[in-house]
Each structure stands twice: as structure tokens, then as C-alpha cells.
GROMACS .gro file of C-alpha atoms in nm:
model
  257
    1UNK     CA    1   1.347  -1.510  -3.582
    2UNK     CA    2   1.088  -1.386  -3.836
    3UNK     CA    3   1.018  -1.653  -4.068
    4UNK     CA    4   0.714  -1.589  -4.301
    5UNK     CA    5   0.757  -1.929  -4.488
    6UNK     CA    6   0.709  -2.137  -4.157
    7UNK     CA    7   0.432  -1.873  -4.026
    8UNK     CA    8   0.209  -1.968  -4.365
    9UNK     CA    9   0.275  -2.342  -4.312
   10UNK     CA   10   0.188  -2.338  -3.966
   11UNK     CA   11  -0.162  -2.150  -4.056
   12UNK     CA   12  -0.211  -2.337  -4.341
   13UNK     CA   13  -0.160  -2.677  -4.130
   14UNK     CA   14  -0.459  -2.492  -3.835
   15UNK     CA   15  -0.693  -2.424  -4.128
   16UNK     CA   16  -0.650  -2.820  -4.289
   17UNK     CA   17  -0.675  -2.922  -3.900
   18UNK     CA   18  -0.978  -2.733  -3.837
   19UNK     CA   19  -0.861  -2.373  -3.696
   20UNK     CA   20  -1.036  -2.158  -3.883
   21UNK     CA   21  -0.815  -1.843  -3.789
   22UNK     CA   22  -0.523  -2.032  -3.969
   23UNK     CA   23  -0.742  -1.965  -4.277
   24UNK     CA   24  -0.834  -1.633  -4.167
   25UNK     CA   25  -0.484  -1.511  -4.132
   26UNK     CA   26  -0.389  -1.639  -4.468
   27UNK     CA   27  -0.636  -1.452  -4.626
   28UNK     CA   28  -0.536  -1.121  -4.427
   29UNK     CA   29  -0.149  -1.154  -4.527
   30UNK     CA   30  -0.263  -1.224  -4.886
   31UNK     CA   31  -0.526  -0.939  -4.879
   32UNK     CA   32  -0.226  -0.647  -4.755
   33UNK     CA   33   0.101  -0.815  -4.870
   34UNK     CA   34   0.221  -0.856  -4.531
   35UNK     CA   35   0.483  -1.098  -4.572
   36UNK     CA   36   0.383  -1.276  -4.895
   37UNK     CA   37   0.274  -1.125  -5.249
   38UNK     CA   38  -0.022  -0.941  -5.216
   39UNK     CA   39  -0.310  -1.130  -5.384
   40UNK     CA   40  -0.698  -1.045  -5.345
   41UNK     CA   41  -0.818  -1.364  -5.485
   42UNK     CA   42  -0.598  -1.575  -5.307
   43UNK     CA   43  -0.710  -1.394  -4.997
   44UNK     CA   44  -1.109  -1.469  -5.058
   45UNK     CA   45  -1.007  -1.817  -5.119
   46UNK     CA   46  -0.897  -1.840  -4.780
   47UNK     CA   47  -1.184  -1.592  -4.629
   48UNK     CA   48  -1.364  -1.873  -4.815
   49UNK     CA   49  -1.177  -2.150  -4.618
   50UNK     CA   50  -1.217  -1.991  -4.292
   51UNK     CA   51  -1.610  -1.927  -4.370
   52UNK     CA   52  -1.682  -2.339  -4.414
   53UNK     CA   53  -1.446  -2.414  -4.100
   54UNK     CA   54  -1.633  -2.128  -3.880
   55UNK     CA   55  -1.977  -2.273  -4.021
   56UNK     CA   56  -1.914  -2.619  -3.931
   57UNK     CA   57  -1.818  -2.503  -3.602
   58UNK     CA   58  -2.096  -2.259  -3.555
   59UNK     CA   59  -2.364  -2.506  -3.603
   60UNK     CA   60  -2.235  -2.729  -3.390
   61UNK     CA   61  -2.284  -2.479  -3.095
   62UNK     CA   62  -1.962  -2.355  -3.096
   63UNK     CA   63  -2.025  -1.944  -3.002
   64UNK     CA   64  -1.684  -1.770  -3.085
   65UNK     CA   65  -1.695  -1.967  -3.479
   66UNK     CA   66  -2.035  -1.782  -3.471
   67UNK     CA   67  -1.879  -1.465  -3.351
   68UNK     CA   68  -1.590  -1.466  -3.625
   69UNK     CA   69  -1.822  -1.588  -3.885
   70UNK     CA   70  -2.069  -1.279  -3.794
   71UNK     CA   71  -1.718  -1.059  -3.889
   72UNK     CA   72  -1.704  -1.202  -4.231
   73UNK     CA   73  -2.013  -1.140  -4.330
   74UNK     CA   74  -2.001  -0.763  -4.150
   75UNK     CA   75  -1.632  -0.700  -4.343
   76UNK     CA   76  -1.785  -0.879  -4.656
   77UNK     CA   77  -1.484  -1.132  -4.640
   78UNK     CA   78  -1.535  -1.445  -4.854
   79UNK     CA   79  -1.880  -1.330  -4.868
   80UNK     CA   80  -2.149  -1.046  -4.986
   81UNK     CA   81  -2.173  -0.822  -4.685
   82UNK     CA   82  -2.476  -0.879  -4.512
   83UNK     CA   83  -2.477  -0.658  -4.172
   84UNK     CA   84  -2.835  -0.882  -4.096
   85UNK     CA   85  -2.668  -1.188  -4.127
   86UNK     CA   86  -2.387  -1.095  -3.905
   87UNK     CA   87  -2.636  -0.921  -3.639
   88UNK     CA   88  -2.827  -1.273  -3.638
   89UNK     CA   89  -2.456  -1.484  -3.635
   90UNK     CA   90  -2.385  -1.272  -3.348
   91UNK     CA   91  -2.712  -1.333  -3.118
   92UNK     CA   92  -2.690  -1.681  -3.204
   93UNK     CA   93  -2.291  -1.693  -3.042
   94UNK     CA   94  -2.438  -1.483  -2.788
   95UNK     CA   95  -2.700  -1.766  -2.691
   96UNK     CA   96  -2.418  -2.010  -2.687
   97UNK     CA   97  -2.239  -1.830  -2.445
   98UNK     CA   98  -1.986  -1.637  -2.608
   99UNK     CA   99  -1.984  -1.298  -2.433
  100UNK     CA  100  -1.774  -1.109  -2.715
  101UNK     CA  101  -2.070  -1.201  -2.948
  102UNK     CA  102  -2.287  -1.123  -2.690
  103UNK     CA  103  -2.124  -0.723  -2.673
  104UNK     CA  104  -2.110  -0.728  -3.071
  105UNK     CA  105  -2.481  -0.773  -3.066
  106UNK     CA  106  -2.522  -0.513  -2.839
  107UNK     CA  107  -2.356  -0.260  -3.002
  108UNK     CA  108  -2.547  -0.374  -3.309
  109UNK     CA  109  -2.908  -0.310  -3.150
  110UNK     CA  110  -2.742   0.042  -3.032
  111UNK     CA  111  -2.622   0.117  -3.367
  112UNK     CA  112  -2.985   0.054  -3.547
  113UNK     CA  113  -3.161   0.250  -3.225
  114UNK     CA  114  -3.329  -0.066  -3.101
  115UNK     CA  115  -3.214   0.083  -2.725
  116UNK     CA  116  -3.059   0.333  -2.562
  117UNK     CA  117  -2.979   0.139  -2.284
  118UNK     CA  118  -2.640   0.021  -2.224
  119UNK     CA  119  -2.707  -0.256  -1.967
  120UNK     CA  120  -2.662  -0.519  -2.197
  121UNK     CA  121  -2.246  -0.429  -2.257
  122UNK     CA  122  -2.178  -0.340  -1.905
  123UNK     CA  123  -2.318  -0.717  -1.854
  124UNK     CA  124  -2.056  -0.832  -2.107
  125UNK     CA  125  -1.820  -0.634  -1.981
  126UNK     CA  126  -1.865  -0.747  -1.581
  127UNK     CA  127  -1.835  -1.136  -1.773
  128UNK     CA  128  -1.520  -1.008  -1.832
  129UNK     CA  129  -1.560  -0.990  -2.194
  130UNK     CA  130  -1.234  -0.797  -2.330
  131UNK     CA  131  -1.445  -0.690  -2.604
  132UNK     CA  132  -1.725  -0.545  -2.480
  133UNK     CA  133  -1.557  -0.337  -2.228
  134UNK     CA  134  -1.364  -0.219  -2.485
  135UNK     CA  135  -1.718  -0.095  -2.702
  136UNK     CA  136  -1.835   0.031  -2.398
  137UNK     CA  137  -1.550   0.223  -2.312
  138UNK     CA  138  -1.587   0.400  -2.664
  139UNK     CA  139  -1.946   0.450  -2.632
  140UNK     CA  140  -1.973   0.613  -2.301
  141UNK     CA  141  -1.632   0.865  -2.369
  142UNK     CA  142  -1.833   0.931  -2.700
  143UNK     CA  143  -2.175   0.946  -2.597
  144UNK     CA  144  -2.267   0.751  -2.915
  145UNK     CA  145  -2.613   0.640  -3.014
  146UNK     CA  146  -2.796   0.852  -2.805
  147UNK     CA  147  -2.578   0.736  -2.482
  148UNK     CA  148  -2.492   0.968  -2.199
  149UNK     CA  149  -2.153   1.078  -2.179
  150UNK     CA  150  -1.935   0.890  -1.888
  151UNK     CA  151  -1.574   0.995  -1.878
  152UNK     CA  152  -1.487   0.841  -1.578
  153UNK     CA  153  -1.732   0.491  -1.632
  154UNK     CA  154  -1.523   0.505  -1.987
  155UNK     CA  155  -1.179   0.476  -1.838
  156UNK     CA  156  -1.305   0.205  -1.583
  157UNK     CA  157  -1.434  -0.004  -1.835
  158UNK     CA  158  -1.120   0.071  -2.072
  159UNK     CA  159  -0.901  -0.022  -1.758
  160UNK     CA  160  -1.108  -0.369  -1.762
  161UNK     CA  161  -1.054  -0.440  -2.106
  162UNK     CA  162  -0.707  -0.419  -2.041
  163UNK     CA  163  -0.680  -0.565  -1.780
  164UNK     CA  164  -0.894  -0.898  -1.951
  165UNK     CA  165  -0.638  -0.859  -2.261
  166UNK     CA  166  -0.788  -0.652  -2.536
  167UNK     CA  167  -0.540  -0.459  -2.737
  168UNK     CA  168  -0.781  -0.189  -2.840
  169UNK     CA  169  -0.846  -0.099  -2.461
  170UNK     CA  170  -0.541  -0.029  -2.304
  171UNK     CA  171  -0.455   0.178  -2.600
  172UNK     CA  172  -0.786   0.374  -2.579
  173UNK     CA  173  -0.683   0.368  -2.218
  174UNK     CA  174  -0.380   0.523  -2.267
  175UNK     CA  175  -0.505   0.764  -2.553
  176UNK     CA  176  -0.725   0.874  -2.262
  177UNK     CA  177  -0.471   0.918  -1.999
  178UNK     CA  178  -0.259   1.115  -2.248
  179UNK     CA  179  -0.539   1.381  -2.318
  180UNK     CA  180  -0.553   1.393  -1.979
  181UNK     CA  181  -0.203   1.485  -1.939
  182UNK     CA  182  -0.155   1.145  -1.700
  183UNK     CA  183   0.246   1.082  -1.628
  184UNK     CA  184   0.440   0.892  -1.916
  185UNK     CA  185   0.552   0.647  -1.611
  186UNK     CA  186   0.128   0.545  -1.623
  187UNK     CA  187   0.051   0.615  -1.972
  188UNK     CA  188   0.355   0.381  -2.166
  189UNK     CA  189   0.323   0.055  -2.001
  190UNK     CA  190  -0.073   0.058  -2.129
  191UNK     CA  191   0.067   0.173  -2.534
  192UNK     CA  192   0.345  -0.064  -2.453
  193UNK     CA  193   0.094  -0.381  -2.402
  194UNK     CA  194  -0.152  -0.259  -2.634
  195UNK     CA  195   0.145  -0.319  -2.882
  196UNK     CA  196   0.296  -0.642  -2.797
  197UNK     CA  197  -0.102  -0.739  -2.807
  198UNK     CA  198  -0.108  -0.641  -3.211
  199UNK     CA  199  -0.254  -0.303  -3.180
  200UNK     CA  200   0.025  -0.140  -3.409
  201UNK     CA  201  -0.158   0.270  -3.365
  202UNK     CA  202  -0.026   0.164  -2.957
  203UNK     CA  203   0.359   0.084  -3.111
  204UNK     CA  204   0.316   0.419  -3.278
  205UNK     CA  205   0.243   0.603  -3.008
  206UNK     CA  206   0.454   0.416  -2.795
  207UNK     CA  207   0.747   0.519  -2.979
  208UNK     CA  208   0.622   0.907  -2.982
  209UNK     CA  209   0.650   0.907  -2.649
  210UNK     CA  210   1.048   0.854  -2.640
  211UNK     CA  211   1.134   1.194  -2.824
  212UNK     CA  212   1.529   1.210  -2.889
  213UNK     CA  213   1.553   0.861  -2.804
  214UNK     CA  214   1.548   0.724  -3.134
  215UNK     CA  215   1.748   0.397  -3.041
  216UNK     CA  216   1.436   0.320  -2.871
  217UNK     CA  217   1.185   0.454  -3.076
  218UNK     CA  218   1.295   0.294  -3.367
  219UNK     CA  219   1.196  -0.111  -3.307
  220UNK     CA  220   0.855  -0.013  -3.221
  221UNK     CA  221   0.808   0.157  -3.503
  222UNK     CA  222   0.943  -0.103  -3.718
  223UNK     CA  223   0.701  -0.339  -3.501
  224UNK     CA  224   0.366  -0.141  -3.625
  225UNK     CA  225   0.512  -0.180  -3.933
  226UNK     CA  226   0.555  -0.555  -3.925
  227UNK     CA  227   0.170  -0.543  -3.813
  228UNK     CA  228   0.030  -0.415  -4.090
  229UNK     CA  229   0.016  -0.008  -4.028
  230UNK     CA  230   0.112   0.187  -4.376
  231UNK     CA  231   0.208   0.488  -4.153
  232UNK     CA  232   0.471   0.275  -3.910
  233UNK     CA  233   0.597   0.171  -4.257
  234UNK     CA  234   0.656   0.481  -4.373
  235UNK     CA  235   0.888   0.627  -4.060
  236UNK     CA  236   1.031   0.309  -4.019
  237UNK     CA  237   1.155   0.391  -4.367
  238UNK     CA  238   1.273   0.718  -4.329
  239UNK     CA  239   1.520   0.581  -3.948
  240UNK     CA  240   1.829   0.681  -3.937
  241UNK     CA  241   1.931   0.333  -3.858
  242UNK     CA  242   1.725   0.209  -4.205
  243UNK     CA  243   1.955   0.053  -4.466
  244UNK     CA  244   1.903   0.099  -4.785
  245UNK     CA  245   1.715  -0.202  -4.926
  246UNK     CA  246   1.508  -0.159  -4.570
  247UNK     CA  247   1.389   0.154  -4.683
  248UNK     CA  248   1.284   0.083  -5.026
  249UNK     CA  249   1.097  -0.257  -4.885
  250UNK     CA  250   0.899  -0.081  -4.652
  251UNK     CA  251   0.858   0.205  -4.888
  252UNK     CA  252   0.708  -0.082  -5.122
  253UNK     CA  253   0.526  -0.214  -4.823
  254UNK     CA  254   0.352   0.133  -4.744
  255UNK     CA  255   0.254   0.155  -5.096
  256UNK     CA  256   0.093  -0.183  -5.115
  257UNK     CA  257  -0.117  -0.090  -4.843
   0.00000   0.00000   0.00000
């Protein structure tokens, strides 16, 4: 059963332990009110937490604290943003092996035009990085940053992603299928796993895609909800099968966010 009490224990007992996503999380349910009162402060205290524990680690070689310290100082969490510092925190997990820092650098030096080139993500990507198949997926359908557009090397490398576990791929996987007008039978398992990975935009459309079947609809949408997604807050307000105080708290919930 949900239990938010035990959930902020728990992460509070990884961050004092050394996990610095326990103090990461903390700081994320504190910054939207997901769960517990919403409270900026107390969320930079623990963006502040997770900082020393992803420093520590970083230094001492350890290439995915680098790569989640390089996203506090790109989000500007615990920290003044600083997108050179978190280029540089990148290269440096990159260099210690980590291939999802190694794909954030990359689309770094394709963001400030250092290249053109994709090479270095399709290396991350054949590492079977989740990540940076999932950035090159976008890039190619896109044709970002001076890239050549690649529909087809787009859903192969989205289809990776997936297939490695990234969230963000299988539903840009299925987003694709679906413009394509690919059967429901191929495109809901891939929304389907994109949600129960934490992508709560997947649960949305998930739940779109069973029209008139709102007994089935409806826990999905109350799952992006539960996420974090203001919008899956908002219909799972307005269900049929909402009670009263349900509808209100996620109201409340929406609004927060």
C-alpha cells in the first residue's frame, strides 16, 4: 500500500547511508508537494544533501555521482545554475565510464555547435546506454542542431532505449508509432512500460487509448497523477469513480503544482 511516511524514512535512511538519490527524492517531493507539504527550502536543503553525497562520490571516481551531480548544477538544484560546470561534471563521468554522462556530454557539445556529428551518441547508445539512445532518438526524428533528419534510425534507437529501460524512450517510441497510425495491440504495451517506468505523459496516454473504457482508464490516470503530472491530477479529479474528498485533494494537488 501507499505509505508516504515510510517512503520519506526509507530515503531519508539512503541519504544518512550514503545514497544520494534518497536525498534527491526528498528534495523533489518537498519541491512539488507530492506526498508531503510542499516546501522550497526544505527541498534545497536536501538538493543540498544530495550535492555533498554526489561530490564525495564523484571524486572518488564514481561516474554516475558525477552524472547526477552535473543535473544539479544544469536544473540549478541546491546550487546556482552553472550549464559549464555541469558540461565539465559530465565529461569527467564520461571518463570514468559512465555512458549516460558520456551521451549528456554529447548532446551538450551538439547543443553549443561544437559538432555536427552524431557519432559520439550512437556510441553511447550501441554501450547500451538507455539514455543516450533515448537523446538520439529525439535528435535524429527532429533533426536538431544542425542534424540530418532519420525517421527510421530514430525509432531504432527509441526501440533500444526501451528495450535497455528508459522511460522516456518507449514513450517517444510509442508517440512515434501512434503518428504513424501503428496498431494499439503494438503501440500500448510501449505507453504501458513507459508508465510503470515513471514516465507519467506514457500513463496519460496510456489511458487515452482505452476510450469508453473508463474502468480501465481511470487507475492510470490516477497513476500519472501519483507521479507528479498536474494534468493526470486534474482528470483524475473530474472520474466518475472520484469521491468527493479525492477530488478536492487532487484538485489541491494540481494547484500546488
Amino acid at each position: 500500500e501507499k505509505d508516504v511516511d515510510k517512503a520519506t524514512r526509507l530515503y531519508d535512511q539512503a541519504c544518512r547511508a550514503g545514497a544520494g538519490v534518497g536525498c534527491f527524492n526528498l528534495g523533489l517531493m518537498a519541491l512539488s508537494g507530492n506526498g508531503i507539504a510542499r516546501d522550497p527550502a526544505a527541498a534545497d536543503g536536501q538538493f543540498v544533501r544530495a550535492r555533498e553525497v554526489y561530490t564525495k562520490a564523484c571524486d572518488a571516481g564514481d561516474g554516475g555521482a558525477c552524472l547526477n551531480l552535473a543535473f544539479l548544477y544544469e536544473q540549478g538544484f541546491g546550487v546556482d545554475k552553472d550549464p559549464g560546470k555541469a558540461r565539465a561534471l559530465d565529461d569527467k563521468g564520461c571518463l570514468a565510464g559512465e555512458q549516460d554522462a558520456c551521451a549528456t556530454a554529447a548532446l551538450l557539445a551538439l547543443k553549443a555547435a561544437d559538432t555536427k556529428d552524431t557519432a559520439a551518441l550512437e556510441a553511447t547508445c550501441k554501450k547500451k546506454s538507455p539514455v543516450g539512445c533515448r537523446i538520439l532518438a529525439q535528435v535524429w526524428f527532429r533533426g536538431e542542431f544542425g542534424v540530418e533528419k532519420d525517421v527510421d534510425g530514430a525509432l531504432k534507437a527509441a526501440k533500444r532505449g526501451c528495450q535497455f529501460g528508459e522511460r522516456s524512450a518507449c514513450a517517444f517510441l510509442g508517440a512515434l508509432l501512434g503518428q504513424a497510425n501503428g496498431p494499439l495491440a503494438q503501440v500500448r504495451p510501449l505507453f504501458e512500460r513507459a508508465c510503470l517506468l515513471g514516465d507519467s505523459g506514457a500513463c496519460l496516454a496510456y489511458a487515452s487509448s482505452f476510450k469508453g473504457a473508463p474502468e480501465i482508464a481511470g487507475p492510470w490516470i490516477v497513476r500519472a497523477c501519483d507521479i507528479g503530472d498536474a494534468e493526470g491530477c486534474m482528470y483524475a479529479a473530474s472520474l466518475p469513480t472520484a469521491t468527493e474528498p479525492e477530488r478536492l485533494e487532487r484538485t489541491a494537488r494540481a494547484c500546488r503544482m
